[in-house]
Structure formats: structure tokens, C-alpha cells
Amino acid sequence: MNLIHSPYKIRVVYVIIFFFIAIFFTQDYEFTNKYLLTKNSSLPINQENLKSCDIIFRRGLSLVSNLVLSADSHSPFSHIGIIIKEKKNITVVHVVPDESETGIDIIKKDEMNEFLRSDRASAYAVYRYKSEIDFSKLESYIKSQLKREILFDGEFDLSSSDKLYCTEFVYKSFLEAGIDLIDNKFDTLLIPIGKNPFILPGRILTSSYLTKITEYFND
């Protein structure tokens, strides 16, 4: 994708300049080669404990991930997705930029090992909704978004429905099941990207409706 014709990448460059000093003074920026990163390795996880509609958080290694971490004081994670368990097969549905082989940033359904590839992640946590409910509407919504091949929302605009970003996807998926994970409380950022309000990973991570199942930090 040509940088000149990519509004999302232009915004990222702008934000990188805006936060350049903050990143290196507020975060322990770690280069990816610290983790012996390869596409054939992934972070360890016991998949037997996972259930459909669990929420998985991931700490990324990219500079964009560090920008999210710099902006979010309530979370050590920069990305989020929803786990789908079909018989013994476990996948993660999520919306993320710059991980598509086609160059088009659309919703993805990745195998767990792909989602936790060590060249993309240095930590993760899995959370679960505390109460037993019928997740059929949530699962139907996820399937519909996969069928639509919904695009990544580089505008970070919660008011639109034709594109989604990672936390927006999780938030709106649970809304389909009648669950407002954040009790209508949003984040406001003074940065030159997207449109307020936002939903940062920490807003969902600290939800009173979720309980932690497992976590892993490769520090």
C-alpha cells in the first residue's frame, strides 16, 4: 500500500513524531530481536482452559503498539480480540492493521499460535465474562463481520459501523449480547489522530464484568 495514499499510515507517522520523546521516557522500549523472534514460534498458552467469547489481550512489539501503551495508563496491553472455540479448534477474531498478506486491513480469524507469534507479542492475558449467559447473538455478530470482511477503522471513529478497530469490535460484539463492558464510559485523548471518544484496551481490561483466566509476560 502506497504511504501517500494511506490516511492511516500518514496519521501513524504524525503520531510517532508527536509522541517520540514520550515513548522513550515513559516506556521501556524493547527491540523485537530481544525475543528471538521468528514466525515459527509463539508464546505458550494452555488452550484447554479457554472458552468461546473469552477476551484475549496482547502486548505488541511495534512502535504503534508502544504508542497505544503510552496513551493507556490502565493496561500493559496494546491489542485485543475475541476467542472462538469450535470443537477442539481455537481461533482469535480481531481487527488489526499491517498484518494482512494482501495489504488490505480487514477483520482476521487467526489460529492462536498465529495471534501469539513471538514477532508480534511479548505478553497476553485472557479474561472471561463473569456470568453464564447465551452468547449466540455475540457469536452471530462476529460471524457477520467476518462474512462482511469488515475493514480496519483507521479513523478510530466509534460512530461508524462500516469499519472497526480492535477495542471497538470487542465492545460492539458484547453489546449485541446486551452487555456494555465499559458502562458507557469512554476515553478522550489529546492526540492528532482519529475522533474522540475512544476505547483503549485498559477500558475493557478494567471492566468489572470480567475475570482473569490466565496471563503471560515474556519479560
Short mmCIF file of C-alpha atoms in Angstrom, two decimals:
data_model
loop_
_atom_site.label_atom_id
_atom_site.label_comp_id
_atom_site.label_asym_id
_atom_site.label_seq_id
_atom_site.Cartn_x
_atom_site.Cartn_y
_atom_site.Cartn_z
CA MET A 1 0.00 0.00 0.00
CA ASN A 2 1.42 3.34 -1.01
CA LEU A 3 2.16 5.53 2.01
CA ILE A 4 0.97 8.64 0.19
CA HIS A 5 -2.44 7.08 -0.40
CA SER A 6 -2.84 5.66 3.10
CA PRO A 7 -4.52 8.10 5.54
CA TYR A 8 -4.00 5.64 8.37
CA LYS A 9 -0.23 5.41 7.83
CA ILE A 10 0.05 9.17 7.47
CA ARG A 11 -1.67 9.54 10.86
CA VAL A 12 0.66 6.98 12.38
CA VAL A 13 3.70 8.89 11.19
CA TYR A 14 2.20 12.09 12.63
CA VAL A 15 1.56 10.45 15.99
CA ILE A 16 5.01 8.88 16.07
CA ILE A 17 6.53 12.34 15.76
CA PHE A 18 4.13 13.73 18.35
CA PHE A 19 4.93 11.03 20.91
CA PHE A 20 8.57 10.33 20.05
CA ILE A 21 10.03 11.79 23.22
CA ALA A 22 7.25 10.44 25.46
CA ILE A 23 7.77 6.88 24.28
CA PHE A 24 11.42 6.73 25.21
CA PHE A 25 10.95 8.44 28.56
CA THR A 26 7.79 6.65 29.71
CA GLN A 27 8.16 3.19 28.20
CA ASP A 28 10.90 0.59 28.26
CA TYR A 29 11.04 0.35 24.50
CA GLU A 30 12.26 -3.13 23.60
CA PHE A 31 13.53 -4.09 20.19
CA THR A 32 11.96 -7.20 18.74
CA ASN A 33 15.20 -9.14 18.39
CA LYS A 34 15.35 -9.39 22.20
CA TYR A 35 12.77 -12.14 21.99
CA LEU A 36 14.49 -14.26 19.32
CA LEU A 37 11.54 -13.52 17.10
CA THR A 38 10.53 -15.89 14.31
CA LYS A 39 7.28 -16.60 12.53
CA ASN A 40 7.54 -20.21 13.68
CA SER A 41 7.48 -19.51 17.42
CA SER A 42 4.70 -18.25 19.66
CA LEU A 43 4.05 -17.51 23.30
CA PRO A 44 3.00 -20.56 25.36
CA ILE A 45 -0.64 -20.89 26.33
CA ASN A 46 -2.82 -23.69 27.75
CA GLN A 47 -5.70 -23.72 25.28
CA GLU A 48 -7.71 -26.30 27.24
CA ASN A 49 -8.79 -23.60 29.70
CA LEU A 50 -10.17 -21.32 27.02
CA LYS A 51 -13.81 -20.84 26.04
CA SER A 52 -15.67 -19.17 23.22
CA CYS A 53 -16.16 -15.43 23.75
CA ASP A 54 -13.20 -15.14 26.11
CA ILE A 55 -11.38 -11.86 25.50
CA ILE A 56 -7.65 -12.01 24.81
CA PHE A 57 -5.33 -9.04 25.25
CA ARG A 58 -1.94 -8.84 23.57
CA ARG A 59 1.08 -6.59 24.10
CA GLY A 60 2.58 -5.88 20.72
CA LEU A 61 6.18 -5.12 19.82
CA SER A 62 5.74 -2.50 17.12
CA LEU A 63 6.20 1.22 17.53
CA VAL A 64 2.45 1.68 17.03
CA SER A 65 1.86 -0.73 19.92
CA ASN A 66 4.14 1.39 22.07
CA LEU A 67 2.10 4.46 21.13
CA VAL A 68 -1.04 2.75 22.43
CA LEU A 69 0.77 1.74 25.62
CA SER A 70 1.97 5.32 26.10
CA ALA A 71 -1.57 6.62 25.80
CA ASP A 72 -3.15 3.95 28.02
CA SER A 73 -2.08 4.11 31.66
CA HIS A 74 -4.53 1.37 32.70
CA SER A 75 -3.20 -1.51 30.63
CA PRO A 76 0.06 -3.30 29.76
CA PHE A 77 -1.61 -4.44 26.52
CA SER A 78 -1.99 -2.76 23.16
CA HIS A 79 -4.37 -5.07 21.26
CA ILE A 80 -7.46 -7.19 21.89
CA GLY A 81 -9.52 -9.91 20.24
CA ILE A 82 -12.23 -12.49 20.91
CA ILE A 83 -11.59 -16.22 21.21
CA ILE A 84 -13.77 -18.63 19.26
CA LYS A 85 -13.73 -22.32 20.18
CA GLU A 86 -15.17 -24.74 17.62
CA LYS A 87 -14.77 -28.31 18.85
CA LYS A 88 -11.01 -28.55 19.51
CA ASN A 89 -10.08 -25.71 17.18
CA ILE A 90 -9.38 -22.36 18.87
CA THR A 91 -9.03 -19.13 16.94
CA VAL A 92 -8.92 -15.41 17.69
CA VAL A 93 -11.07 -12.94 15.78
CA HIS A 94 -9.63 -9.43 15.77
CA VAL A 95 -9.20 -6.29 13.69
CA VAL A 96 -5.64 -5.06 13.26
CA PRO A 97 -3.61 -3.04 10.74
CA ASP A 98 -0.49 -4.17 8.88
CA GLU A 99 -0.84 -7.93 9.45
CA SER A 100 -2.62 -8.82 6.21
CA GLU A 101 -0.78 -10.71 3.49
CA THR A 102 -2.91 -8.95 0.88
CA GLY A 103 -2.12 -5.45 2.16
CA ILE A 104 -5.82 -4.84 2.88
CA ASP A 105 -6.50 -4.40 6.60
CA ILE A 106 -9.63 -6.43 7.34
CA ILE A 107 -11.00 -8.47 10.23
CA LYS A 108 -8.97 -11.64 10.82
CA LYS A 109 -9.60 -15.10 12.23
CA ASP A 110 -6.20 -16.38 13.34
CA GLU A 111 -5.09 -19.61 14.92
CA MET A 112 -3.94 -18.97 18.49
CA ASN A 113 -0.30 -19.64 17.61
CA GLU A 114 -0.54 -17.07 14.83
CA PHE A 115 -2.10 -14.46 17.12
CA LEU A 116 0.62 -15.01 19.73
CA ARG A 117 3.52 -15.15 17.31
CA SER A 118 6.65 -14.08 19.14
CA ASP A 119 7.48 -11.50 16.48
CA ARG A 120 4.16 -9.80 17.29
CA ALA A 121 3.59 -10.34 21.01
CA SER A 122 5.54 -10.21 24.26
CA ALA A 123 2.63 -10.75 26.66
CA TYR A 124 -1.03 -11.71 26.78
CA ALA A 125 -3.95 -12.10 29.16
CA VAL A 126 -7.29 -13.87 28.80
CA TYR A 127 -10.40 -12.56 30.53
CA ARG A 128 -13.91 -14.01 30.73
CA TYR A 129 -17.35 -12.56 31.34
CA LYS A 130 -18.24 -13.44 34.93
CA SER A 131 -21.84 -14.59 34.41
CA GLU A 132 -23.16 -17.51 32.38
CA ILE A 133 -25.21 -16.11 29.51
CA ASP A 134 -26.26 -17.02 25.99
CA PHE A 135 -23.53 -15.75 23.66
CA SER A 136 -25.36 -16.75 20.47
CA LYS A 137 -26.08 -13.14 19.45
CA LEU A 138 -22.45 -12.19 20.07
CA GLU A 139 -21.21 -15.14 18.01
CA SER A 140 -23.68 -14.31 15.21
CA TYR A 141 -22.37 -10.74 15.14
CA ILE A 142 -18.77 -11.96 14.91
CA LYS A 143 -19.66 -14.30 12.04
CA SER A 144 -21.45 -11.49 10.23
CA GLN A 145 -18.42 -9.21 10.49
CA LEU A 146 -16.16 -11.97 9.17
CA LYS A 147 -18.55 -12.55 6.28
CA ARG A 148 -18.59 -8.82 5.52
CA GLU A 149 -14.79 -8.73 5.73
CA ILE A 150 -15.12 -5.57 7.77
CA LEU A 151 -12.24 -3.13 7.29
CA PHE A 152 -9.93 -1.79 9.96
CA ASP A 153 -11.06 1.68 11.06
CA GLY A 154 -8.05 3.95 10.63
CA GLU A 155 -10.27 6.89 11.57
CA PHE A 156 -10.90 5.36 15.02
CA ASP A 157 -14.49 6.53 14.73
CA LEU A 158 -16.93 4.81 17.11
CA SER A 159 -19.92 6.36 15.37
CA SER A 160 -19.33 4.42 12.14
CA SER A 161 -20.32 0.81 11.55
CA ASP A 162 -18.69 0.14 8.17
CA LYS A 163 -15.21 -0.09 9.76
CA LEU A 164 -13.98 -1.16 13.19
CA TYR A 165 -10.82 -1.01 15.28
CA CYS A 166 -9.83 -3.70 17.80
CA THR A 167 -11.46 -2.46 21.01
CA GLU A 168 -14.46 -1.14 19.11
CA PHE A 169 -15.01 -4.61 17.64
CA VAL A 170 -14.93 -6.27 21.07
CA TYR A 171 -17.15 -3.58 22.63
CA LYS A 172 -19.79 -3.75 19.90
CA SER A 173 -19.71 -7.56 19.83
CA PHE A 174 -20.65 -7.73 23.51
CA LEU A 175 -23.28 -5.04 23.02
CA GLU A 176 -25.01 -7.47 20.66
CA ALA A 177 -25.38 -9.78 23.66
CA GLY A 178 -26.80 -6.92 25.74
CA ILE A 179 -23.54 -6.37 27.65
CA ASP A 180 -21.95 -2.93 27.95
CA LEU A 181 -18.47 -3.86 29.14
CA ILE A 182 -17.50 -0.25 29.81
CA ASP A 183 -20.79 1.12 31.20
CA ASN A 184 -20.84 3.82 28.53
CA LYS A 185 -17.56 5.31 29.78
CA PHE A 186 -15.10 6.21 27.05
CA ASP A 187 -11.58 7.59 26.71
CA THR A 188 -10.64 11.04 25.47
CA LEU A 189 -7.21 11.66 24.00
CA LEU A 190 -5.49 14.89 23.07
CA ILE A 191 -3.71 13.46 20.04
CA PRO A 192 -3.93 14.33 16.33
CA ILE A 193 -5.45 11.04 15.25
CA GLY A 194 -9.00 9.74 15.00
CA LYS A 195 -12.08 11.10 16.66
CA ASN A 196 -12.99 11.25 20.34
CA PRO A 197 -14.31 9.37 22.16
CA PHE A 198 -12.05 6.31 22.01
CA ILE A 199 -11.95 2.92 23.69
CA LEU A 200 -8.46 1.97 24.85
CA PRO A 201 -7.59 -1.63 25.87
CA GLY A 202 -7.38 -0.60 29.53
CA ARG A 203 -11.01 0.50 29.48
CA ILE A 204 -12.07 -3.09 28.77
CA LEU A 205 -9.31 -4.72 30.82
CA THR A 206 -10.56 -2.99 33.98
CA SER A 207 -14.21 -3.86 33.34
CA SER A 208 -15.97 -5.06 36.48
CA TYR A 209 -17.79 -7.65 34.37
CA LEU A 210 -14.63 -9.61 33.53
CA THR A 211 -12.43 -12.00 35.47
CA LYS A 212 -8.89 -13.02 34.58
CA ILE A 213 -8.32 -16.59 33.42
CA THR A 214 -4.62 -16.55 32.59
CA GLU A 215 -1.75 -14.26 31.65
CA TYR A 216 1.82 -14.49 30.41
CA PHE A 217 4.63 -11.93 30.24
CA ASN A 218 7.83 -12.61 28.32
CA ASP A 219 9.96 -10.12 30.28
#
